[in-house]
Amino acid sequence: MENFNFYSPTEFVFGKGRENEVGELVRKYGGSKVLVHFGGGSAVRSGLLDRVKASLEKSGVSYCELGGVQPNPRDTLVYKGIELARNEGVDMLLAVGGGSVIDSSKAIAAGVLYDGDFWDLYSGTPITKALPVGTVLTIAAAGSEGSPNTVITKEEGMIKRGSGSDLLRPKFSVLDPELTQTLPAYQTACGATDIMAHVFERYFTNTPEVEITDRLCEAVLLTMVKETPRVIKDPDNYDARANIMWAGMVAHNNICGVGRAQDWNSHGLEHELSGLYDVAHGAGLAVIMPAWMEYVCTHDIERFCMMATRVFGVDMNFKDPESTAREGIRRFRQFLKGIGMPINFAELGAKAEDIPTLIEKLGIGNGKRAGFVELDRKDVENIYNIAVNAKL
Ligand code: NZQ
Ligand code: ZN
């Protein structure tokens, strides 16, 4: 195990009706004027936004509002948010929604206190200051409610880029599983896929002797394999929703990733797909992650056999371990298909002829992407090609 720091300062406020405490939470973390940021309408339709505003009013917190965050949140709305927050003298961001709303809030929080163009902060300039952020989560997926990360798409050229800083970890996150019961099955499944991918990106490591994090990863994966089909079948199953919601946080606040090298290449390759086609991040991962697994599995057959046997219940074939590893990947893809995810380019709405563009946008040049297995341009092309033709 490698040396590590683990820093997860967010207060998680979990359970039914907890969004009614948001006013007190804002006060507790020093907010007096918040920008309430939300998405395309689900929080308005469900009445959540009204409950949040009532709670703020009850606690004497003043607020302004900015809705309209799109999935794959855009820089254009971030600029508007920065201007609004400055004009209104906002001292805290309150995100009411999913990963896209939270990431847009994080971008505004950092952008308000930055002197130049906020996009610099997504192009290599470190984030050194940010307003505090609080969240009321409505979809278990991105894990942004406990993560230091934010991903924004520049509308011009549809360039999707991430940034991060511990300063962006939310001060508090309200996690009420009931709020996720209004999700369409497709969005629930996209979220579940993203949660599993966050674990796999940590599970496939070259660091030896990391039993504790291996086992934590497997626990989250087993939970997702059990609970996801339950909520797809019965969207109002509170207990299954609750387990998935907490799994989404545990998958990405890095408790499963400490002390070990990680590999974020599937996310990197996927971000180009959701950037170019504006598809859901989880759907893109369902297409890319198993393709990446197929391509790299011979690098460490034993680890892929661990996944196959412990997570997907495959019998170990001691005479032919590679067949066990490949059966595990097949079962993962079968699971994804079973919850309604696309598994190849055509089902996602992507085109094989765009592969050169995807690679160009990835900016790999003649270099290599670090990871469990280093990837050069040709490797990336091969992985995209596996994803084009994937079937069960
Ligand atoms: O906009 P509304 O109307 O709210 O609809 C949203 C949106 O269409 C809908 N939705 C959310 N909660 C709902 C609901 N519909 C009904 N009932 C509810 N309770 O779901 C759709 C998707 O929402 P979105 O916020 O885009 O989903 P998600 O949480 O998956 O976020 C995706 C974004 O997060 C980024 C992704 O790249 C993508 O841009 N990521 C952020 C990470 C981070 N900050 O740590 C890590 C991830 O790997 C990921 O890259
Ligand atoms: Zn993700």
Tab-separated table of C-alpha atoms and ligand atoms in Angstrom:
chain	number	residue	atom	x	y	z
A	1	MET	CA	0.000	0.000	0.000
A	2	GLU	CA	1.256	3.494	-0.864
A	3	ASN	CA	1.322	6.465	1.544
A	4	PHE	CA	-1.810	8.579	1.359
A	5	ASN	CA	-3.855	11.465	2.771
A	6	PHE	CA	-7.601	10.968	2.951
A	7	TYR	CA	-9.576	14.198	3.133
A	8	SER	CA	-13.362	14.068	2.903
A	9	PRO	CA	-14.595	17.047	4.928
A	10	THR	CA	-18.197	17.056	3.655
A	11	GLU	CA	-21.060	16.654	6.133
A	12	PHE	CA	-23.450	14.115	4.619
A	13	VAL	CA	-27.050	14.567	5.753
A	14	PHE	CA	-28.818	11.381	4.725
A	15	GLY	CA	-32.438	10.249	4.737
A	16	LYS	CA	-36.092	11.066	4.142
A	17	GLY	CA	-37.061	14.725	4.244
A	18	ARG	CA	-33.589	15.960	5.135
A	19	GLU	CA	-33.743	18.672	2.419
A	20	ASN	CA	-35.975	20.601	4.822
A	21	GLU	CA	-32.846	21.223	6.935
A	22	VAL	CA	-30.979	22.985	4.157
A	23	GLY	CA	-31.506	26.513	5.543
A	24	GLU	CA	-29.894	25.551	8.858
A	25	LEU	CA	-27.028	23.851	7.031
A	26	VAL	CA	-26.324	26.953	4.965
A	27	ARG	CA	-26.246	29.014	8.161
A	28	LYS	CA	-23.990	26.471	9.873
A	29	TYR	CA	-21.403	26.845	7.101
A	30	GLY	CA	-21.516	30.641	7.079
A	31	GLY	CA	-23.823	31.334	4.122
A	32	SER	CA	-26.072	34.384	4.237
A	33	LYS	CA	-26.787	34.904	0.527
A	34	VAL	CA	-26.876	31.818	-1.692
A	35	LEU	CA	-27.177	31.231	-5.394
A	36	VAL	CA	-29.615	28.328	-5.804
A	37	HIS	CA	-28.512	26.525	-8.972
A	38	PHE	CA	-30.664	23.846	-10.605
A	39	GLY	CA	-31.275	21.936	-13.828
A	40	GLY	CA	-33.797	21.669	-16.583
A	41	GLY	CA	-36.939	21.340	-14.491
A	42	SER	CA	-37.124	18.067	-12.520
A	43	ALA	CA	-36.517	19.864	-9.199
A	44	VAL	CA	-39.256	22.372	-10.036
A	45	ARG	CA	-41.777	19.706	-11.089
A	46	SER	CA	-41.196	17.546	-8.008
A	47	GLY	CA	-41.728	20.507	-5.644
A	48	LEU	CA	-38.181	20.093	-4.279
A	49	LEU	CA	-37.138	23.606	-5.210
A	50	ASP	CA	-40.081	25.090	-3.309
A	51	ARG	CA	-39.194	23.044	-0.222
A	52	VAL	CA	-35.572	24.186	-0.435
A	53	LYS	CA	-36.607	27.828	-0.756
A	54	ALA	CA	-39.034	27.501	2.167
A	55	SER	CA	-36.235	26.110	4.316
A	56	LEU	CA	-33.895	28.975	3.329
A	57	GLU	CA	-36.587	31.550	4.109
A	58	LYS	CA	-37.315	29.938	7.474
A	59	SER	CA	-33.639	30.247	8.404
A	60	GLY	CA	-33.440	33.843	7.208
A	61	VAL	CA	-31.095	33.076	4.306
A	62	SER	CA	-31.595	35.284	1.250
A	63	TYR	CA	-31.099	33.807	-2.186
A	64	CYS	CA	-31.117	34.320	-5.938
A	65	GLU	CA	-31.785	31.582	-8.500
A	66	LEU	CA	-30.283	30.255	-11.703
A	67	GLY	CA	-31.836	27.230	-13.417
A	68	GLY	CA	-31.255	25.602	-16.785
A	69	VAL	CA	-28.150	23.477	-16.187
A	70	GLN	CA	-28.004	20.868	-18.957
A	71	PRO	CA	-26.527	17.379	-18.621
A	72	ASN	CA	-22.872	17.805	-19.663
A	73	PRO	CA	-23.037	21.325	-18.157
A	74	ARG	CA	-21.940	24.199	-20.370
A	75	ASP	CA	-19.456	27.015	-19.862
A	76	THR	CA	-22.033	29.528	-21.147
A	77	LEU	CA	-24.249	29.104	-18.068
A	78	VAL	CA	-21.212	29.189	-15.781
A	79	TYR	CA	-20.349	32.680	-17.122
A	80	LYS	CA	-23.924	33.786	-16.380
A	81	GLY	CA	-23.719	32.305	-12.898
A	82	ILE	CA	-20.430	34.071	-12.144
A	83	GLU	CA	-21.894	37.414	-13.213
A	84	LEU	CA	-25.072	36.883	-11.207
A	85	ALA	CA	-23.169	35.781	-8.099
A	86	ARG	CA	-20.913	38.849	-8.280
A	87	ASN	CA	-23.797	41.280	-8.830
A	88	GLU	CA	-25.830	39.785	-6.002
A	89	GLY	CA	-22.957	39.472	-3.516
A	90	VAL	CA	-23.460	35.720	-3.136
A	91	ASP	CA	-21.339	34.019	-0.454
A	92	MET	CA	-22.319	30.356	-1.024
A	93	LEU	CA	-23.486	28.131	-3.892
A	94	LEU	CA	-26.380	25.762	-3.317
A	95	ALA	CA	-26.663	23.039	-5.987
A	96	VAL	CA	-30.069	21.344	-6.222
A	97	GLY	CA	-29.756	18.500	-8.716
A	98	GLY	CA	-27.339	15.926	-10.097
A	99	GLY	CA	-23.666	15.881	-11.005
A	100	SER	CA	-24.167	18.432	-13.762
A	101	VAL	CA	-25.734	20.991	-11.432
A	102	ILE	CA	-23.131	20.363	-8.738
A	103	ASP	CA	-20.247	20.643	-11.222
A	104	SER	CA	-21.652	23.876	-12.639
A	105	SER	CA	-21.989	25.217	-9.080
A	106	LYS	CA	-18.380	24.282	-8.338
A	107	ALA	CA	-17.276	26.096	-11.509
A	108	ILE	CA	-19.166	29.245	-10.471
A	109	ALA	CA	-17.799	28.971	-6.916
A	110	ALA	CA	-14.230	28.989	-8.211
A	111	GLY	CA	-14.898	31.399	-11.093
A	112	VAL	CA	-16.401	34.148	-8.894
A	113	LEU	CA	-13.102	34.532	-7.010
A	114	TYR	CA	-10.863	34.195	-10.081
A	115	ASP	CA	-9.659	37.325	-11.856
A	116	GLY	CA	-9.448	35.947	-15.395
A	117	ASP	CA	-11.566	33.670	-17.612
A	118	PHE	CA	-12.827	30.760	-15.463
A	119	TRP	CA	-12.004	28.347	-18.335
A	120	ASP	CA	-8.305	28.813	-17.385
A	121	LEU	CA	-9.155	26.721	-14.303
A	122	TYR	CA	-10.119	23.863	-16.671
A	123	SER	CA	-6.968	24.332	-18.755
A	124	GLY	CA	-4.260	23.818	-16.157
A	125	THR	CA	-4.407	26.903	-13.889
A	126	PRO	CA	-4.788	25.646	-10.306
A	127	ILE	CA	-7.826	26.621	-8.239
A	128	THR	CA	-6.631	28.578	-5.210
A	129	LYS	CA	-9.903	30.127	-3.986
A	130	ALA	CA	-13.562	29.171	-4.113
A	131	LEU	CA	-16.814	30.082	-2.432
A	132	PRO	CA	-18.270	27.273	-0.298
A	133	VAL	CA	-20.660	24.855	-2.017
A	134	GLY	CA	-23.585	22.917	-0.513
A	135	THR	CA	-25.647	20.329	-2.401
A	136	VAL	CA	-29.067	18.682	-2.405
A	137	LEU	CA	-28.530	15.596	-4.561
A	138	THR	CA	-31.281	14.233	-6.826
A	139	ILE	CA	-29.506	11.402	-8.697
A	140	ALA	CA	-27.005	8.797	-7.508
A	141	ALA	CA	-24.318	8.835	-10.168
A	142	ALA	CA	-21.367	11.209	-10.533
A	143	GLY	CA	-20.371	11.290	-6.864
A	144	SER	CA	-19.756	15.040	-7.153
A	145	GLU	CA	-21.553	15.431	-3.800
A	146	GLY	CA	-18.396	14.136	-2.103
A	147	SER	CA	-15.698	14.666	-4.714
A	148	PRO	CA	-13.248	17.520	-5.367
A	149	ASN	CA	-13.938	17.354	-9.120
A	150	THR	CA	-15.959	19.294	-11.650
A	151	VAL	CA	-16.452	18.610	-15.364
A	152	ILE	CA	-17.603	21.374	-17.748
A	153	THR	CA	-18.190	21.402	-21.507
A	154	LYS	CA	-17.059	24.385	-23.556
A	155	GLU	CA	-19.912	24.910	-25.973
A	156	GLU	CA	-17.659	26.178	-28.728
A	157	GLY	CA	-16.219	22.934	-30.111
A	158	MET	CA	-17.994	20.879	-27.394
A	159	ILE	CA	-14.781	20.348	-25.441
A	160	LYS	CA	-15.371	18.532	-22.150
A	161	ARG	CA	-12.717	19.103	-19.477
A	162	GLY	CA	-12.347	18.380	-15.787
A	163	SER	CA	-10.761	20.281	-12.951
A	164	GLY	CA	-10.509	19.720	-9.236
A	165	SER	CA	-9.452	21.022	-5.862
A	166	ASP	CA	-10.157	20.043	-2.280
A	167	LEU	CA	-11.562	23.578	-1.987
A	168	LEU	CA	-14.476	22.361	-4.118
A	169	ARG	CA	-15.480	19.486	-1.863
A	170	PRO	CA	-18.980	20.422	-0.709
A	171	LYS	CA	-19.346	21.706	2.865
A	172	PHE	CA	-22.507	19.640	3.146
A	173	SER	CA	-24.514	17.323	0.910
A	174	VAL	CA	-28.124	16.381	1.553
A	175	LEU	CA	-28.805	12.835	0.349
A	176	ASP	CA	-32.503	11.968	0.436
A	177	PRO	CA	-33.035	8.699	-1.489
A	178	GLU	CA	-36.732	9.523	-1.945
A	179	LEU	CA	-35.738	12.373	-4.254
A	180	THR	CA	-34.323	9.823	-6.709
A	181	GLN	CA	-37.646	7.972	-7.078
A	182	THR	CA	-38.761	10.313	-9.866
A	183	LEU	CA	-35.800	9.370	-12.071
A	184	PRO	CA	-36.569	7.720	-15.400
A	185	ALA	CA	-35.192	4.141	-15.544
A	186	TYR	CA	-32.612	5.169	-18.159
A	187	GLN	CA	-31.119	7.878	-15.919
A	188	THR	CA	-31.117	5.496	-12.936
A	189	ALA	CA	-29.170	2.975	-15.026
A	190	CYS	CA	-26.741	5.617	-16.337
A	191	GLY	CA	-26.071	6.623	-12.754
A	192	ALA	CA	-25.515	3.022	-11.659
A	193	THR	CA	-23.051	2.483	-14.508
A	194	ASP	CA	-21.093	5.582	-13.538
A	195	ILE	CA	-20.930	4.443	-9.905
A	196	MET	CA	-19.560	1.046	-10.956
A	197	ALA	CA	-17.064	2.687	-13.311
A	198	HIS	CA	-15.772	4.907	-10.482
A	199	VAL	CA	-14.985	1.745	-8.554
A	200	PHE	CA	-13.455	-0.131	-11.506
A	201	GLU	CA	-11.160	2.819	-12.300
A	202	ARG	CA	-9.708	2.264	-8.844
A	203	TYR	CA	-9.964	-1.527	-8.691
A	204	PHE	CA	-7.698	-2.108	-11.695
A	205	THR	CA	-4.386	-1.120	-10.173
A	206	ASN	CA	-0.746	-2.141	-10.343
A	207	THR	CA	-0.274	-1.515	-6.621
A	208	PRO	CA	0.105	-4.795	-4.730
A	209	GLU	CA	-1.199	-5.611	-1.237
A	210	VAL	CA	-4.244	-3.363	-1.106
A	211	GLU	CA	-6.671	-5.882	0.351
A	212	ILE	CA	-8.770	-3.374	2.297
A	213	THR	CA	-9.521	-1.175	-0.727
A	214	ASP	CA	-9.987	-4.234	-2.984
A	215	ARG	CA	-12.621	-5.506	-0.586
A	216	LEU	CA	-14.308	-2.106	-0.216
A	217	CYS	CA	-14.486	-1.881	-4.023
A	218	GLU	CA	-16.001	-5.354	-4.254
A	219	ALA	CA	-18.590	-4.482	-1.595
A	220	VAL	CA	-19.746	-1.455	-3.591
A	221	LEU	CA	-19.820	-3.434	-6.840
A	222	LEU	CA	-21.791	-6.307	-5.285
A	223	THR	CA	-24.260	-3.786	-3.858
A	224	MET	CA	-24.769	-2.242	-7.292
A	225	VAL	CA	-25.217	-5.643	-8.960
A	226	LYS	CA	-27.897	-6.525	-6.409
A	227	GLU	CA	-29.732	-3.209	-6.017
A	228	THR	CA	-29.762	-1.755	-9.540
A	229	PRO	CA	-32.139	-4.327	-11.085
A	230	ARG	CA	-34.403	-3.901	-8.026
A	231	VAL	CA	-34.880	-0.163	-8.611
A	232	ILE	CA	-35.250	-0.571	-12.362
A	233	LYS	CA	-38.117	-2.977	-11.644
A	234	ASP	CA	-39.535	-1.062	-8.691
A	235	PRO	CA	-38.555	2.644	-8.849
A	236	ASP	CA	-40.175	3.373	-5.466
A	237	ASN	CA	-38.093	0.839	-3.547
A	238	TYR	CA	-36.711	3.213	-0.912
A	239	ASP	CA	-34.207	0.780	0.596
A	240	ALA	CA	-32.652	-0.140	-2.726
A	241	ARG	CA	-32.519	3.577	-3.642
A	242	ALA	CA	-30.874	4.320	-0.288
A	243	ASN	CA	-28.181	1.691	-0.775
A	244	ILE	CA	-27.428	2.960	-4.271
A	245	MET	CA	-27.292	6.578	-3.122
A	246	TRP	CA	-24.719	5.863	-0.450
A	247	ALA	CA	-22.795	3.584	-2.829
A	248	GLY	CA	-22.532	6.526	-5.244
A	249	MET	CA	-20.812	8.615	-2.592
A	250	VAL	CA	-18.553	5.818	-1.329
A	251	ALA	CA	-17.530	5.060	-4.934
A	252	HIS	CA	-16.092	8.505	-5.546
A	253	ASN	CA	-14.971	10.334	-2.396
A	254	ASN	CA	-11.832	8.186	-2.810
A	255	ILE	CA	-12.197	5.945	0.221
A	256	CYS	CA	-12.023	3.049	-2.284
A	257	GLY	CA	-8.973	4.515	-4.010
A	258	VAL	CA	-6.502	5.476	-1.329
A	259	GLY	CA	-3.053	3.882	-1.164
A	260	ARG	CA	-3.182	2.574	-4.718
A	261	ALA	CA	-2.503	3.726	-8.274
A	262	GLN	CA	-5.689	4.434	-10.232
A	263	ASP	CA	-6.564	4.331	-13.923
A	264	TRP	CA	-8.961	6.938	-15.365
A	265	ASN	CA	-8.574	6.066	-19.028
A	266	SER	CA	-12.132	4.791	-19.516
A	267	HIS	CA	-13.394	8.111	-18.164
A	268	GLY	CA	-10.984	9.989	-20.434
A	269	LEU	CA	-12.132	8.090	-23.528
A	270	GLU	CA	-15.777	8.457	-22.501
A	271	HIS	CA	-15.607	12.220	-21.950
A	272	GLU	CA	-14.823	12.597	-25.660
A	273	LEU	CA	-17.986	10.628	-26.508
A	274	SER	CA	-20.306	12.619	-24.239
A	275	GLY	CA	-18.550	15.790	-25.381
A	276	LEU	CA	-18.991	15.066	-29.097
A	277	TYR	CA	-22.472	13.511	-29.059
A	278	ASP	CA	-23.908	15.094	-25.894
A	279	VAL	CA	-24.936	11.655	-24.603
A	280	ALA	CA	-25.216	10.699	-20.916
A	281	HIS	CA	-21.841	10.050	-19.276
A	282	GLY	CA	-23.015	6.718	-17.795
A	283	ALA	CA	-24.233	5.486	-21.183
A	284	GLY	CA	-20.872	6.311	-22.736
A	285	LEU	CA	-19.127	4.400	-19.953
A	286	ALA	CA	-21.305	1.328	-20.584
A	287	VAL	CA	-19.863	1.255	-24.095
A	288	ILE	CA	-16.235	2.095	-23.232
A	289	MET	CA	-15.521	0.399	-19.903
A	290	PRO	CA	-16.009	-3.247	-20.984
A	291	ALA	CA	-14.120	-2.517	-24.235
A	292	TRP	CA	-11.185	-1.181	-22.200
A	293	MET	CA	-11.389	-4.274	-19.970
A	294	GLU	CA	-11.235	-6.611	-22.965
A	295	TYR	CA	-8.234	-4.766	-24.335
A	296	VAL	CA	-6.143	-4.717	-21.150
A	297	CYS	CA	-7.192	-7.884	-19.300
A	298	THR	CA	-4.149	-9.963	-20.231
A	299	HIS	CA	-2.003	-7.428	-18.345
A	300	ASP	CA	-3.216	-8.927	-15.046
A	301	ILE	CA	-5.444	-11.964	-15.544
A	302	GLU	CA	-5.484	-12.696	-11.834
A	303	ARG	CA	-7.097	-9.334	-11.007
A	304	PHE	CA	-9.713	-9.804	-13.719
A	305	CYS	CA	-10.415	-13.276	-12.319
A	306	MET	CA	-10.944	-11.646	-8.920
A	307	MET	CA	-13.593	-9.419	-10.470
A	308	ALA	CA	-15.175	-12.307	-12.373
A	309	THR	CA	-15.415	-14.675	-9.423
A	310	ARG	CA	-16.079	-12.285	-6.548
A	311	VAL	CA	-18.366	-9.749	-8.234
A	312	PHE	CA	-20.045	-11.661	-11.047
A	313	GLY	CA	-20.040	-15.169	-9.528
A	314	VAL	CA	-18.088	-16.853	-12.349
A	315	ASP	CA	-16.615	-20.297	-11.535
A	316	MET	CA	-12.820	-20.194	-11.649
A	317	ASN	CA	-11.330	-22.166	-14.513
A	318	PHE	CA	-7.903	-23.020	-13.106
A	319	LYS	CA	-6.714	-24.563	-16.348
A	320	ASP	CA	-7.670	-21.511	-18.387
A	321	PRO	CA	-7.784	-18.372	-16.168
A	322	GLU	CA	-8.119	-16.078	-19.190
A	323	SER	CA	-11.479	-17.651	-20.009
A	324	THR	CA	-12.638	-16.829	-16.450
A	325	ALA	CA	-11.455	-13.235	-16.840
A	326	ARG	CA	-13.240	-12.859	-20.173
A	327	GLU	CA	-16.430	-14.408	-18.817
A	328	GLY	CA	-16.393	-11.788	-16.038
A	329	ILE	CA	-16.223	-9.006	-18.627
A	330	ARG	CA	-19.014	-10.670	-20.631
A	331	ARG	CA	-21.203	-10.808	-17.509
A	332	PHE	CA	-20.524	-7.139	-16.790
A	333	ARG	CA	-21.679	-6.264	-20.296
A	334	GLN	CA	-24.702	-8.546	-19.917
A	335	PHE	CA	-25.549	-6.775	-16.663
A	336	LEU	CA	-25.330	-3.382	-18.390
A	337	LYS	CA	-27.539	-4.545	-21.239
A	338	GLY	CA	-30.005	-5.951	-18.699
A	339	ILE	CA	-30.445	-2.568	-17.005
A	340	GLY	CA	-31.059	-0.904	-20.371
A	341	MET	CA	-27.639	0.495	-21.217
A	342	PRO	CA	-26.174	0.684	-24.729
A	343	ILE	CA	-23.163	-1.605	-25.241
A	344	ASN	CA	-21.780	-0.454	-28.590
A	345	PHE	CA	-21.354	2.676	-30.721
A	346	ALA	CA	-24.555	2.187	-32.719
A	347	GLU	CA	-26.702	1.776	-29.610
A	348	LEU	CA	-25.120	4.898	-28.107
A	349	GLY	CA	-25.561	6.947	-31.281
A	350	ALA	CA	-21.811	7.182	-31.968
A	351	LYS	CA	-20.130	6.604	-35.338
A	352	ALA	CA	-17.013	4.614	-36.190
A	353	GLU	CA	-15.966	7.265	-38.732
A	354	ASP	CA	-15.653	9.791	-35.877
A	355	ILE	CA	-12.907	7.788	-34.141
A	356	PRO	CA	-10.099	9.998	-35.572
A	357	THR	CA	-11.948	13.081	-34.266
A	358	LEU	CA	-12.378	11.475	-30.819
A	359	ILE	CA	-8.663	10.700	-30.692
A	360	GLU	CA	-7.763	14.209	-31.875
A	361	LYS	CA	-9.930	15.798	-29.189
A	362	LEU	CA	-8.370	13.549	-26.556
A	363	GLY	CA	-5.119	15.365	-27.334
A	364	ILE	CA	-2.934	12.285	-26.947
A	365	GLY	CA	-0.510	13.301	-29.738
A	366	ASN	CA	2.495	10.998	-29.862
A	367	GLY	CA	2.512	10.498	-26.121
A	368	LYS	CA	0.997	7.903	-23.825
A	369	ARG	CA	-1.772	8.037	-21.257
A	370	ALA	CA	-0.620	6.637	-17.919
A	371	GLY	CA	-2.643	3.939	-16.179
A	372	PHE	CA	-3.012	0.248	-15.359
A	373	VAL	CA	-1.809	-0.200	-18.946
A	374	GLU	CA	-0.247	2.802	-20.727
A	375	LEU	CA	-2.191	3.719	-23.839
A	376	ASP	CA	-0.850	5.328	-26.986
A	377	ARG	CA	-2.843	6.589	-29.961
A	378	LYS	CA	-3.089	3.134	-31.539
A	379	ASP	CA	-4.263	1.549	-28.273
A	380	VAL	CA	-6.981	4.168	-27.932
A	381	GLU	CA	-8.073	3.527	-31.506
A	382	ASN	CA	-8.202	-0.219	-30.797
A	383	ILE	CA	-10.369	0.307	-27.705
A	384	TYR	CA	-12.793	2.558	-29.581
A	385	ASN	CA	-12.962	-0.103	-32.306
A	386	ILE	CA	-13.796	-2.855	-29.811
A	387	ALA	CA	-16.578	-0.568	-28.556
A	388	VAL	CA	-17.903	-0.087	-32.105
A	389	ASN	CA	-18.486	-3.802	-32.603
A	390	ALA	CA	-19.246	-4.976	-29.078
A	391	LYS	CA	-22.000	-7.534	-28.611
A	392	LEU	CA	-22.959	-10.081	-25.982
B	1	NZQ	O1	-32.032	18.821	-15.472
B	1	NZQ	P1	-33.093	18.037	-14.792
B	1	NZQ	O2	-34.459	18.405	-15.214
B	1	NZQ	O3	-32.937	18.049	-13.303
B	1	NZQ	O4	-32.944	16.519	-15.309
B	1	NZQ	C1	-31.815	15.717	-14.983
B	1	NZQ	C2	-30.959	15.381	-16.203
B	1	NZQ	O5	-31.726	15.403	-17.375
B	1	NZQ	C3	-32.336	14.343	-14.582
B	1	NZQ	N1	-32.617	14.241	-13.154
B	1	NZQ	C4	-31.763	14.432	-12.122
B	1	NZQ	N2	-32.376	14.154	-10.970
B	1	NZQ	C5	-33.656	13.790	-11.275
B	1	NZQ	C6	-33.813	13.859	-12.674
B	1	NZQ	N3	-34.974	13.548	-13.286
B	1	NZQ	C7	-36.002	13.167	-12.509
B	1	NZQ	N4	-35.916	13.060	-11.162
B	1	NZQ	C8	-34.757	13.347	-10.505
B	1	NZQ	N5	-34.689	13.204	-9.185
B	1	NZQ	O6	-31.267	13.451	-14.881
B	1	NZQ	C9	-30.533	13.937	-15.986
B	1	NZQ	C10	-29.056	13.762	-15.720
B	1	NZQ	O7	-28.609	14.614	-14.691
B	1	NZQ	P2	-27.057	14.894	-14.522
B	1	NZQ	O8	-26.878	15.842	-13.379
B	1	NZQ	O9	-26.461	15.270	-15.822
B	1	NZQ	O10	-26.494	13.435	-14.137
B	1	NZQ	P3	-25.204	12.962	-13.411
B	1	NZQ	O11	-25.318	13.104	-11.939
B	1	NZQ	O12	-24.911	11.645	-13.975
B	1	NZQ	O13	-24.057	13.996	-13.852
B	1	NZQ	C11	-23.368	13.828	-15.045
B	1	NZQ	C12	-22.229	14.817	-15.160
B	1	NZQ	O14	-21.274	14.616	-14.110
B	1	NZQ	C13	-19.967	14.491	-14.682
B	1	NZQ	C14	-20.267	13.836	-16.010
B	1	NZQ	O15	-19.185	13.922	-16.907
B	1	NZQ	C15	-21.484	14.614	-16.465
B	1	NZQ	O16	-21.103	15.849	-17.033
B	1	NZQ	N6	-19.085	13.794	-13.748
B	1	NZQ	C16	-18.707	14.457	-12.655
B	1	NZQ	C17	-17.845	13.911	-11.723
B	1	NZQ	C18	-17.425	14.657	-10.519
B	1	NZQ	N7	-17.744	15.950	-10.448
B	1	NZQ	O17	-16.781	14.125	-9.612
B	1	NZQ	C19	-17.287	12.571	-11.894
B	1	NZQ	C20	-17.987	11.757	-12.928
B	1	NZQ	O18	-17.094	10.767	-13.395
B	1	NZQ	C21	-18.527	12.507	-14.091
B	1	NZQ	O19	-17.543	12.724	-15.079
B	2	ZN	ZN	-17.996	9.090	-13.922
